[in-house]
Tab-separated table of C-alpha atoms and ligand atoms in Angstrom:
chain	number	residue	atom	x	y	z
H	1	UNK	CA	15.354	124.084	253.742
H	2	UNK	CA	14.449	120.609	252.883
H	3	UNK	CA	13.307	118.316	255.636
H	4	UNK	CA	14.275	114.774	254.738
H	5	UNK	CA	13.680	113.113	258.105
H	6	UNK	CA	11.125	114.682	260.475
H	7	UNK	CA	11.922	112.276	263.305
H	8	UNK	CA	15.398	113.506	264.104
H	9	UNK	CA	16.303	115.682	267.076
H	10	UNK	CA	17.561	118.366	264.820
H	11	UNK	CA	16.224	119.473	261.477
H	12	UNK	CA	17.381	117.117	258.776
H	13	UNK	CA	18.731	119.769	256.436
H	14	UNK	CA	19.953	118.496	253.121
H	15	UNK	CA	23.615	119.100	252.696
H	16	UNK	CA	24.413	121.142	249.692
H	17	UNK	CA	26.449	120.131	246.688
H	18	UNK	CA	27.556	116.686	247.932
H	19	UNK	CA	29.574	114.832	245.290
H	20	UNK	CA	30.277	118.066	243.411
H	21	UNK	CA	33.140	120.653	243.396
H	22	UNK	CA	30.719	122.908	245.228
H	23	UNK	CA	30.228	120.715	248.274
H	24	UNK	CA	29.180	122.635	251.378
H	25	UNK	CA	31.432	122.941	254.450
H	26	UNK	CA	30.402	121.513	257.780
H	27	UNK	CA	30.802	124.997	259.358
H	28	UNK	CA	28.207	126.202	256.757
H	29	UNK	CA	25.917	123.365	257.599
H	30	UNK	CA	26.141	124.127	261.313
H	31	UNK	CA	25.388	127.849	260.603
H	32	UNK	CA	22.259	126.860	258.614
H	33	UNK	CA	21.208	124.363	261.331
H	34	UNK	CA	21.380	127.058	263.928
H	35	UNK	CA	19.327	129.415	261.714
H	36	UNK	CA	16.846	126.700	261.037
H	37	UNK	CA	16.217	126.245	264.767
H	38	UNK	CA	16.369	129.993	265.404
H	39	UNK	CA	19.095	129.558	268.011
H	40	UNK	CA	22.454	131.077	268.293
H	41	UNK	CA	25.512	129.250	267.004
H	42	UNK	CA	27.009	128.867	270.459
H	43	UNK	CA	23.778	127.246	271.745
H	44	UNK	CA	23.698	124.862	268.755
H	45	UNK	CA	27.394	124.115	269.286
H	46	UNK	CA	26.720	123.452	273.047
H	47	UNK	CA	24.010	120.942	272.117
H	48	UNK	CA	26.187	119.095	269.799
H	49	UNK	CA	29.178	119.190	272.139
H	50	UNK	CA	26.849	117.698	274.761
H	51	UNK	CA	26.103	114.774	272.517
H	52	UNK	CA	29.814	113.992	272.227
H	53	UNK	CA	30.336	114.822	275.870
H	54	UNK	CA	32.721	117.502	275.036
H	55	UNK	CA	32.784	120.567	277.270
H	56	UNK	CA	33.053	123.878	275.613
H	57	UNK	CA	34.548	126.784	277.392
H	58	UNK	CA	32.416	129.848	278.059
H	59	UNK	CA	33.684	131.916	275.127
H	60	UNK	CA	33.928	129.033	272.756
H	61	UNK	CA	35.484	130.145	269.490
H	62	UNK	CA	34.084	127.499	267.236
H	63	UNK	CA	36.032	128.583	264.144
H	64	UNK	CA	39.258	127.463	266.023
H	65	UNK	CA	37.981	123.960	265.701
H	66	UNK	CA	38.268	123.809	262.042
H	67	UNK	CA	35.151	121.857	261.834
H	68	UNK	CA	35.427	121.421	258.101
H	69	UNK	CA	39.037	120.369	258.327
H	70	UNK	CA	40.897	117.088	258.274
H	71	UNK	CA	41.375	116.561	262.050
H	72	UNK	CA	39.734	114.082	264.371
H	73	UNK	CA	37.487	116.924	265.637
H	74	UNK	CA	35.970	117.357	262.185
H	75	UNK	CA	35.230	113.696	262.018
H	76	UNK	CA	33.732	113.556	265.542
H	77	UNK	CA	31.542	116.592	265.052
H	78	UNK	CA	30.410	115.370	261.642
H	79	UNK	CA	29.220	112.129	263.124
H	80	UNK	CA	27.540	113.871	266.042
H	81	UNK	CA	25.611	116.114	263.749
H	82	UNK	CA	24.748	113.159	261.566
H	83	UNK	CA	23.378	111.391	264.681
H	84	UNK	CA	21.289	114.460	265.698
H	85	UNK	CA	19.912	115.255	262.215
H	86	UNK	CA	19.551	111.751	260.892
H	87	UNK	CA	21.474	112.880	257.824
H	88	UNK	CA	24.294	110.500	257.053
H	89	UNK	CA	27.702	111.085	255.575
H	90	UNK	CA	28.167	114.624	256.939
H	91	UNK	CA	31.980	113.759	256.938
H	92	UNK	CA	31.630	114.561	253.217
H	93	UNK	CA	31.387	118.168	254.242
H	94	UNK	CA	34.831	118.027	255.810
H	95	UNK	CA	38.297	117.098	254.548
H	96	UNK	CA	38.491	114.111	256.873
H	97	UNK	CA	38.380	111.536	254.085
H	98	UNK	CA	41.886	112.785	253.223
H	99	UNK	CA	43.300	112.528	256.744
H	100	UNK	CA	45.653	109.770	255.846
H	101	UNK	CA	47.190	111.487	252.820
H	102	UNK	CA	47.232	115.221	253.371
H	103	UNK	CA	48.907	116.812	256.429
H	104	UNK	CA	46.641	119.121	258.405
H	105	UNK	CA	49.310	121.825	258.829
H	106	UNK	CA	48.418	124.975	256.894
H	107	UNK	CA	45.553	123.220	255.100
H	108	UNK	CA	42.686	125.222	256.338
H	109	UNK	CA	42.698	128.979	256.303
H	110	UNK	CA	41.413	130.999	259.157
H	111	UNK	CA	40.106	133.576	256.756
H	112	UNK	CA	36.377	133.592	255.923
H	113	UNK	CA	36.136	133.842	252.145
H	114	UNK	CA	33.477	133.537	249.535
H	115	UNK	CA	32.472	134.059	245.908
H	116	UNK	CA	29.599	136.435	245.498
H	117	UNK	CA	28.737	134.914	242.093
H	118	UNK	CA	28.302	131.452	243.834
H	119	UNK	CA	25.978	133.054	246.342
H	120	UNK	CA	24.063	134.642	243.490
H	121	UNK	CA	23.764	131.103	241.802
H	122	UNK	CA	22.358	129.689	244.993
H	123	UNK	CA	19.605	132.322	245.004
H	124	UNK	CA	18.907	131.766	241.313
H	125	UNK	CA	18.728	127.987	241.879
H	126	UNK	CA	16.135	128.700	244.555
H	127	UNK	CA	18.021	127.318	247.522
H	128	UNK	CA	19.689	128.743	250.505
H	129	UNK	CA	23.101	130.263	250.249
H	130	UNK	CA	25.936	128.241	251.654
H	131	UNK	CA	29.715	128.355	252.215
H	132	UNK	CA	31.687	126.045	250.010
H	133	UNK	CA	34.273	123.571	251.525
H	134	UNK	CA	36.861	124.708	248.879
H	135	UNK	CA	36.717	128.274	250.261
H	136	UNK	CA	38.298	126.932	253.501
H	137	UNK	CA	41.303	125.485	251.784
H	138	UNK	CA	44.289	127.934	251.952
H	139	UNK	CA	45.769	127.231	248.530
H	140	UNK	CA	42.496	128.056	246.774
H	141	UNK	CA	42.337	131.745	246.040
H	142	UNK	CA	39.799	131.890	243.278
H	143	UNK	CA	36.433	130.494	242.322
H	144	UNK	CA	37.142	127.971	239.577
H	145	UNK	CA	33.555	128.255	238.424
H	146	UNK	CA	33.367	132.013	237.998
H	147	UNK	CA	37.143	132.652	237.404
H	148	UNK	CA	37.264	135.391	240.068
H	149	UNK	CA	39.208	135.883	243.272
H	150	UNK	CA	37.418	134.896	246.488
H	151	UNK	CA	36.311	137.862	248.632
H	152	UNK	CA	37.385	138.535	252.152
H	153	UNK	CA	35.768	141.825	253.087
H	154	UNK	CA	32.078	142.749	253.269
H	155	UNK	CA	31.225	144.984	250.463
H	156	UNK	CA	29.235	147.343	252.721
H	157	UNK	CA	31.179	147.559	256.013
H	158	UNK	CA	34.526	146.326	254.844
H	159	UNK	CA	34.850	143.936	257.854
H	160	UNK	CA	36.677	140.702	257.502
H	161	UNK	CA	36.139	137.397	259.350
H	162	UNK	CA	32.941	138.577	260.931
H	163	UNK	CA	31.596	135.070	260.829
H	164	UNK	CA	34.089	134.080	263.566
H	165	UNK	CA	32.691	136.673	266.017
H	166	UNK	CA	28.942	136.385	265.368
H	167	UNK	CA	26.435	134.394	267.306
H	168	UNK	CA	24.006	134.252	264.393
H	169	UNK	CA	25.412	133.536	260.993
H	170	UNK	CA	23.295	133.334	257.869
H	171	UNK	CA	25.501	132.197	255.002
H	172	UNK	CA	25.516	134.759	252.321
H	173	UNK	CA	24.853	137.719	254.599
H	174	UNK	CA	27.429	139.872	256.555
H	175	UNK	CA	27.352	138.973	260.249
H	176	UNK	CA	28.188	142.535	261.054
H	177	UNK	CA	26.059	144.810	258.942
H	178	UNK	CA	23.585	142.357	257.500
H	179	UNK	CA	24.316	143.258	253.988
H	180	UNK	CA	24.113	140.766	251.169
H	181	UNK	CA	27.375	139.147	250.370
H	182	UNK	CA	26.188	138.328	246.790
H	183	UNK	CA	26.681	142.027	246.013
H	184	UNK	CA	29.595	143.167	244.038
H	185	UNK	CA	32.568	143.687	246.275
H	186	UNK	CA	35.147	146.544	246.224
H	187	UNK	CA	37.708	143.879	245.018
H	188	UNK	CA	35.603	143.372	241.823
H	189	UNK	CA	36.194	146.945	240.823
H	190	UNK	CA	39.908	146.377	240.792
H	191	UNK	CA	40.245	145.841	237.019
H	192	UNK	CA	43.985	145.278	237.325
H	193	UNK	CA	43.479	141.893	238.993
H	194	UNK	CA	43.986	138.977	236.615
H	195	UNK	CA	43.386	135.415	237.507
H	196	UNK	CA	46.583	133.554	236.982
H	197	UNK	CA	46.437	130.192	235.152
H	198	UNK	CA	48.085	128.434	238.081
H	199	UNK	CA	45.415	129.729	240.499
H	200	UNK	CA	42.776	128.390	238.184
H	201	UNK	CA	44.635	125.057	237.909
H	202	UNK	CA	44.925	124.749	241.628
H	203	UNK	CA	41.208	125.595	242.273
H	204	UNK	CA	40.245	123.089	239.645
H	205	UNK	CA	42.393	120.370	241.130
H	206	UNK	CA	40.955	120.909	244.605
H	207	UNK	CA	37.441	120.961	243.179
H	208	UNK	CA	38.037	117.622	241.445
H	209	UNK	CA	39.356	116.275	244.672
H	210	UNK	CA	36.307	117.435	246.670
H	211	UNK	CA	34.030	116.053	243.983
H	212	UNK	CA	35.514	112.645	244.070
H	213	UNK	CA	35.541	112.206	247.963
H	214	UNK	CA	31.889	110.914	247.860
H	215	UNK	CA	32.691	108.169	245.413
H	216	UNK	CA	35.818	106.771	247.049
H	217	UNK	CA	35.559	103.084	247.475
H	218	UNK	CA	38.392	103.006	250.011
H	219	UNK	CA	39.779	105.764	252.111
H	220	UNK	CA	42.963	107.106	250.460
H	221	UNK	CA	46.010	105.529	252.012
H	222	UNK	CA	49.516	106.848	252.568
H	223	UNK	CA	50.993	103.634	251.139
H	224	UNK	CA	49.449	104.245	247.709
H	225	UNK	CA	50.611	107.880	247.645
H	226	UNK	CA	54.056	106.864	248.712
H	227	UNK	CA	54.278	104.207	245.991
H	228	UNK	CA	52.919	106.709	243.473
H	229	UNK	CA	55.641	109.170	244.384
H	230	UNK	CA	58.319	106.496	244.117
H	231	UNK	CA	57.117	105.602	240.705
H	232	UNK	CA	57.046	109.278	239.663
H	233	UNK	CA	60.625	109.776	240.876
H	234	UNK	CA	61.724	106.757	238.845
H	235	UNK	CA	59.937	108.019	235.799
H	236	UNK	CA	60.949	111.629	235.988
H	237	UNK	CA	64.396	111.541	237.595
H	238	UNK	CA	65.668	107.843	237.262
H	239	UNK	CA	64.920	107.338	240.874
H	240	UNK	CA	67.246	110.175	242.048
H	241	UNK	CA	65.471	111.751	245.057
H	242	UNK	CA	67.779	114.814	244.971
H	243	UNK	CA	66.935	115.661	241.388
H	244	UNK	CA	63.253	115.270	242.084
H	245	UNK	CA	63.481	117.395	245.180
H	246	UNK	CA	65.043	120.145	243.037
H	247	UNK	CA	62.380	119.790	240.495
H	248	UNK	CA	59.601	120.399	242.845
H	249	UNK	CA	61.272	122.893	245.060
H	250	UNK	CA	61.878	121.030	248.260
H	251	UNK	CA	64.916	119.772	250.138
H	252	UNK	CA	66.537	116.395	249.433
H	253	UNK	CA	65.779	115.350	253.054
H	254	UNK	CA	61.994	116.157	252.549
H	255	UNK	CA	61.761	113.571	249.746
H	256	UNK	CA	63.673	111.049	251.883
H	257	UNK	CA	61.282	111.686	254.777
H	258	UNK	CA	58.237	111.077	252.558
H	259	UNK	CA	59.611	107.811	251.139
H	260	UNK	CA	61.245	106.334	254.142
H	261	UNK	CA	60.164	107.912	257.478
H	262	UNK	CA	56.387	107.906	257.084
H	263	UNK	CA	56.189	111.616	256.289
H	264	UNK	CA	53.687	113.069	253.871
H	265	UNK	CA	54.049	115.939	251.371
H	266	UNK	CA	52.029	119.010	252.179
H	267	UNK	CA	49.147	119.966	249.853
H	268	UNK	CA	51.448	122.486	248.101
H	269	UNK	CA	53.992	119.807	247.500
H	270	UNK	CA	51.393	117.370	246.311
H	271	UNK	CA	50.156	119.948	243.808
H	272	UNK	CA	53.749	120.394	242.595
H	273	UNK	CA	54.087	116.609	242.149
H	274	UNK	CA	50.841	116.360	240.324
H	275	UNK	CA	51.843	119.316	238.021
H	276	UNK	CA	55.229	117.826	237.159
H	277	UNK	CA	53.943	114.375	236.650
H	278	UNK	CA	50.985	115.390	234.571
H	279	UNK	CA	48.331	113.641	236.638
H	280	UNK	CA	45.525	115.079	238.632
H	281	UNK	CA	45.834	115.600	242.367
H	282	UNK	CA	42.852	113.269	242.888
H	283	UNK	CA	44.517	110.453	240.913
H	284	UNK	CA	47.827	111.016	242.751
H	285	UNK	CA	46.009	110.571	246.043
H	286	UNK	CA	43.523	107.781	245.303
H	287	UNK	CA	44.771	105.219	242.935
H	288	UNK	CA	47.900	103.268	242.077
H	289	UNK	CA	49.479	104.689	238.987
H	290	UNK	CA	49.533	101.768	236.673
H	291	UNK	CA	49.847	103.010	233.156
H	292	UNK	CA	51.478	106.352	233.902
H	293	UNK	CA	54.313	107.479	231.770
H	294	UNK	CA	56.383	110.639	232.334
H	295	UNK	CA	55.271	113.682	230.335
H	296	UNK	CA	57.613	114.409	227.434
H	297	UNK	CA	58.667	118.014	228.257
H	298	UNK	CA	57.019	120.601	230.480
H	299	UNK	CA	54.871	120.193	233.583
H	300	UNK	CA	51.170	120.714	232.749
H	301	UNK	CA	51.379	124.115	234.455
H	302	UNK	CA	54.132	126.113	236.027
H	303	UNK	CA	52.883	126.435	239.668
H	304	UNK	CA	53.903	129.536	241.407
H	305	UNK	CA	53.589	128.414	244.995
H	306	UNK	CA	56.329	130.600	246.286
H	307	UNK	CA	59.055	128.134	245.816
H	308	UNK	CA	58.556	127.095	242.249
H	309	UNK	CA	61.606	125.528	240.722
H	310	UNK	CA	62.216	127.894	237.829
H	311	UNK	CA	64.924	125.757	236.204
H	312	UNK	CA	64.457	123.898	232.931
H	313	UNK	CA	63.291	120.411	233.254
H	314	UNK	CA	65.456	118.913	230.666
H	315	UNK	CA	69.085	119.907	230.295
H	316	UNK	CA	69.394	122.102	227.221
H	317	UNK	CA	72.183	121.210	224.828
H	318	UNK	CA	73.969	124.420	224.174
H	319	UNK	CA	75.631	125.116	220.842
H	320	UNK	CA	78.513	127.281	221.948
H	321	UNK	CA	79.720	128.092	218.495
H	322	UNK	CA	76.415	129.538	217.657
H	323	UNK	CA	76.156	131.391	220.937
H	324	UNK	CA	79.529	132.907	220.316
H	325	UNK	CA	78.409	134.222	216.950
H	326	UNK	CA	75.318	135.607	218.587
H	327	UNK	CA	77.340	137.389	221.173
H	328	UNK	CA	79.425	138.977	218.464
H	329	UNK	CA	76.188	140.231	216.892
H	330	UNK	CA	75.258	141.748	220.193
H	331	UNK	CA	78.725	143.404	220.420
H	332	UNK	CA	77.917	145.274	217.200
H	333	UNK	CA	74.559	146.600	218.308
H	334	UNK	CA	74.309	150.412	218.039
H	335	UNK	CA	73.249	150.617	221.725
H	336	UNK	CA	75.515	148.306	223.717
H	337	UNK	CA	73.956	145.694	226.008
H	338	UNK	CA	75.363	144.165	229.178
H	339	UNK	CA	76.538	140.539	229.471
H	340	UNK	CA	73.651	139.901	231.840
H	341	UNK	CA	71.284	141.265	229.192
H	342	UNK	CA	72.860	139.042	226.582
H	343	UNK	CA	72.374	136.117	228.937
H	344	UNK	CA	68.701	136.986	229.392
H	345	UNK	CA	68.173	137.180	225.708
H	346	UNK	CA	69.904	133.822	225.097
H	347	UNK	CA	68.245	132.311	228.166
H	348	UNK	CA	71.706	131.383	229.646
H	349	UNK	CA	73.134	132.265	232.987
H	350	UNK	CA	75.667	135.063	232.258
H	351	UNK	CA	78.224	133.344	234.379
H	352	UNK	CA	78.303	130.539	231.803
H	353	UNK	CA	78.870	133.105	229.132
H	354	UNK	CA	82.073	134.091	230.857
H	355	UNK	CA	83.038	130.477	231.299
H	356	UNK	CA	82.322	129.098	227.856
H	357	UNK	CA	82.542	132.155	225.597
H	358	UNK	CA	84.945	134.129	227.582
H	359	UNK	CA	86.422	136.310	224.871
H	360	UNK	CA	83.115	137.217	223.316
H	361	UNK	CA	81.559	137.957	226.785
H	362	UNK	CA	84.508	140.143	227.720
H	363	UNK	CA	84.168	142.141	224.510
H	364	UNK	CA	80.529	142.710	225.425
H	365	UNK	CA	81.420	143.520	229.019
H	366	UNK	CA	84.108	146.112	228.165
H	367	UNK	CA	81.889	147.826	225.649
H	368	UNK	CA	79.038	147.989	228.173
H	369	UNK	CA	81.278	149.463	230.794
H	370	UNK	CA	82.553	152.167	228.522
H	371	UNK	CA	78.996	152.902	227.491
H	372	UNK	CA	77.687	153.232	231.048
H	373	UNK	CA	80.682	155.486	232.041
H	374	UNK	CA	80.078	157.715	228.997
H	375	UNK	CA	76.395	157.969	229.735
H	376	UNK	CA	77.163	158.945	233.275
H	377	UNK	CA	79.540	161.545	232.106
H	378	UNK	CA	77.155	163.097	229.711
H	379	UNK	CA	74.407	163.072	232.358
H	380	UNK	CA	76.750	164.838	234.753
H	381	UNK	CA	77.561	167.442	232.078
H	382	UNK	CA	73.868	168.168	231.904
H	383	UNK	CA	73.200	168.098	235.640
H	384	UNK	CA	76.199	169.945	236.969
H	385	UNK	CA	75.208	173.517	235.933
H	386	UNK	CA	71.788	172.870	237.781
H	387	UNK	CA	73.641	171.741	240.902
H	388	UNK	CA	76.126	174.636	240.688
H	389	UNK	CA	73.457	177.258	240.370
H	390	UNK	CA	71.487	175.624	243.212
H	391	UNK	CA	74.622	175.734	245.401
H	392	UNK	CA	75.136	179.419	244.542
H	393	UNK	CA	71.571	180.229	245.531
H	394	UNK	CA	72.007	178.437	248.791
H	395	UNK	CA	75.135	180.402	249.521
H	396	UNK	CA	73.445	183.668	248.614
H	397	UNK	CA	70.580	182.797	250.997
H	398	UNK	CA	73.193	182.566	253.670
H	399	UNK	CA	72.738	178.843	254.194
H	400	UNK	CA	75.260	176.042	254.168
H	401	UNK	CA	75.288	173.502	251.362
H	402	UNK	CA	74.048	170.154	252.426
H	403	UNK	CA	71.804	167.368	251.069
H	404	UNK	CA	68.674	168.753	252.606
H	405	UNK	CA	69.106	172.170	251.037
H	406	UNK	CA	69.951	170.727	247.716
H	407	UNK	CA	66.838	168.539	247.714
H	408	UNK	CA	64.745	171.654	248.216
H	409	UNK	CA	66.106	173.253	245.130
H	410	UNK	CA	66.680	170.331	242.738
H	411	UNK	CA	64.013	167.961	241.651
H	412	UNK	CA	64.370	164.466	242.915
H	413	UNK	CA	64.470	162.958	239.348
H	414	UNK	CA	67.589	164.851	238.617
H	415	UNK	CA	69.338	164.111	241.962
H	416	UNK	CA	68.521	160.550	241.493
H	417	UNK	CA	70.778	160.392	238.403
H	418	UNK	CA	73.838	161.680	240.314
H	419	UNK	CA	76.133	159.080	241.501
H	420	UNK	CA	78.105	159.886	244.713
H	421	UNK	CA	76.065	163.010	245.212
H	422	UNK	CA	77.866	163.826	248.380
H	423	UNK	CA	81.222	163.898	246.701
H	424	UNK	CA	79.905	165.871	243.787
H	425	UNK	CA	78.550	168.565	246.085
H	426	UNK	CA	81.908	168.741	247.966
H	427	UNK	CA	83.648	169.228	244.674
H	428	UNK	CA	81.252	172.010	243.726
H	429	UNK	CA	81.598	173.646	247.130
H	430	UNK	CA	85.352	173.569	246.731
H	431	UNK	CA	85.066	175.152	243.196
H	432	UNK	CA	82.763	177.904	244.461
H	433	UNK	CA	84.976	178.705	247.413
H	434	UNK	CA	87.841	179.319	244.960
H	435	UNK	CA	85.941	181.457	242.464
C	501	ZN	ZN1	31.877	131.288	242.236
C	502	ZN	ZN1	29.087	144.024	256.479
């Protein structure tokens, strides 16, 4: 705890990480402030609310306020705390500098998340542990510094979101069991988890955005962002909004809404736009793109945000004569392949194969069909005796043949291979009745 201004009403705690990717969140600052005064969070919140003449209801859930967010509330609370502590610029601990250019919807996550390694770094650096602002942002799933997923559950008691319920919160410690959150979490032991490059890219973009919010000369404005998007559409898609919409995985009307009706792309969409245009999110939001030229081929990273446009960026010129030759090579493979598989290998939608190389595709198709039928026939030859003897046993036990009885006698892996099992059983039943 560093006291920078002893004359203030509240302790003038120094905000952590200002101007860096590791900037503290206002929520974290409030927690530390309450700890510093040895009062509960609700009491501290009440005091601050009193300053801004806001009434808090009895069971005030202060996490609902999204104090570190982008809303007016975040701004008001930041200025009230600044006033009481004498520490200026606490709005830097919120996302409010971006209020004009990033929509609030879905921006902040309600989950309390952290990076244990960052907490450990805090201890090593000899200062208090604190919650980073980036951990509040929903699209950020990993720590860009330590290349590891953010943690949700206490390693000791396994509880999540305990910070929301507690009256006393010490950043870096579980509010339920008091254990140290810098400890290795259960999630860490999951060796199958691999940080995806797009997760890293997003965390990095958000980090850079937060780092630059201190040095902004002017507050980012929607006009600049809109002009930038217009320029990008011109550069990438000759000004055709529909093509651009397809590229970044949104509807045509969304793009129209951004450009003409005062709407703004969500953070996810902004990240898509940045990825496709090859500029950073911070640049897209803060400065007019003067010398920007469209990237030659691929976006800087394929963002998997749930609606990623998987199509190729540039239309591929297909040499159909060559493709036909390749299809004929496929048709001579010792183990036949389907038209769909051929399409996959050639990276062409198999419907096009039928349209443009009809004869060759049909040769493949027929061969595949015969192969599948033959394989099924052979499989049945192998399985049928097993099924028949199972049916015989069932009859000998004095039971009737049905699926449940068969499942008891024949392993699932075998039954799984039988097509139209019900019909096959009827057929066997009929046969056994005759013999
Ligand atoms: Zn970290
Ligand atoms: Zn715990």
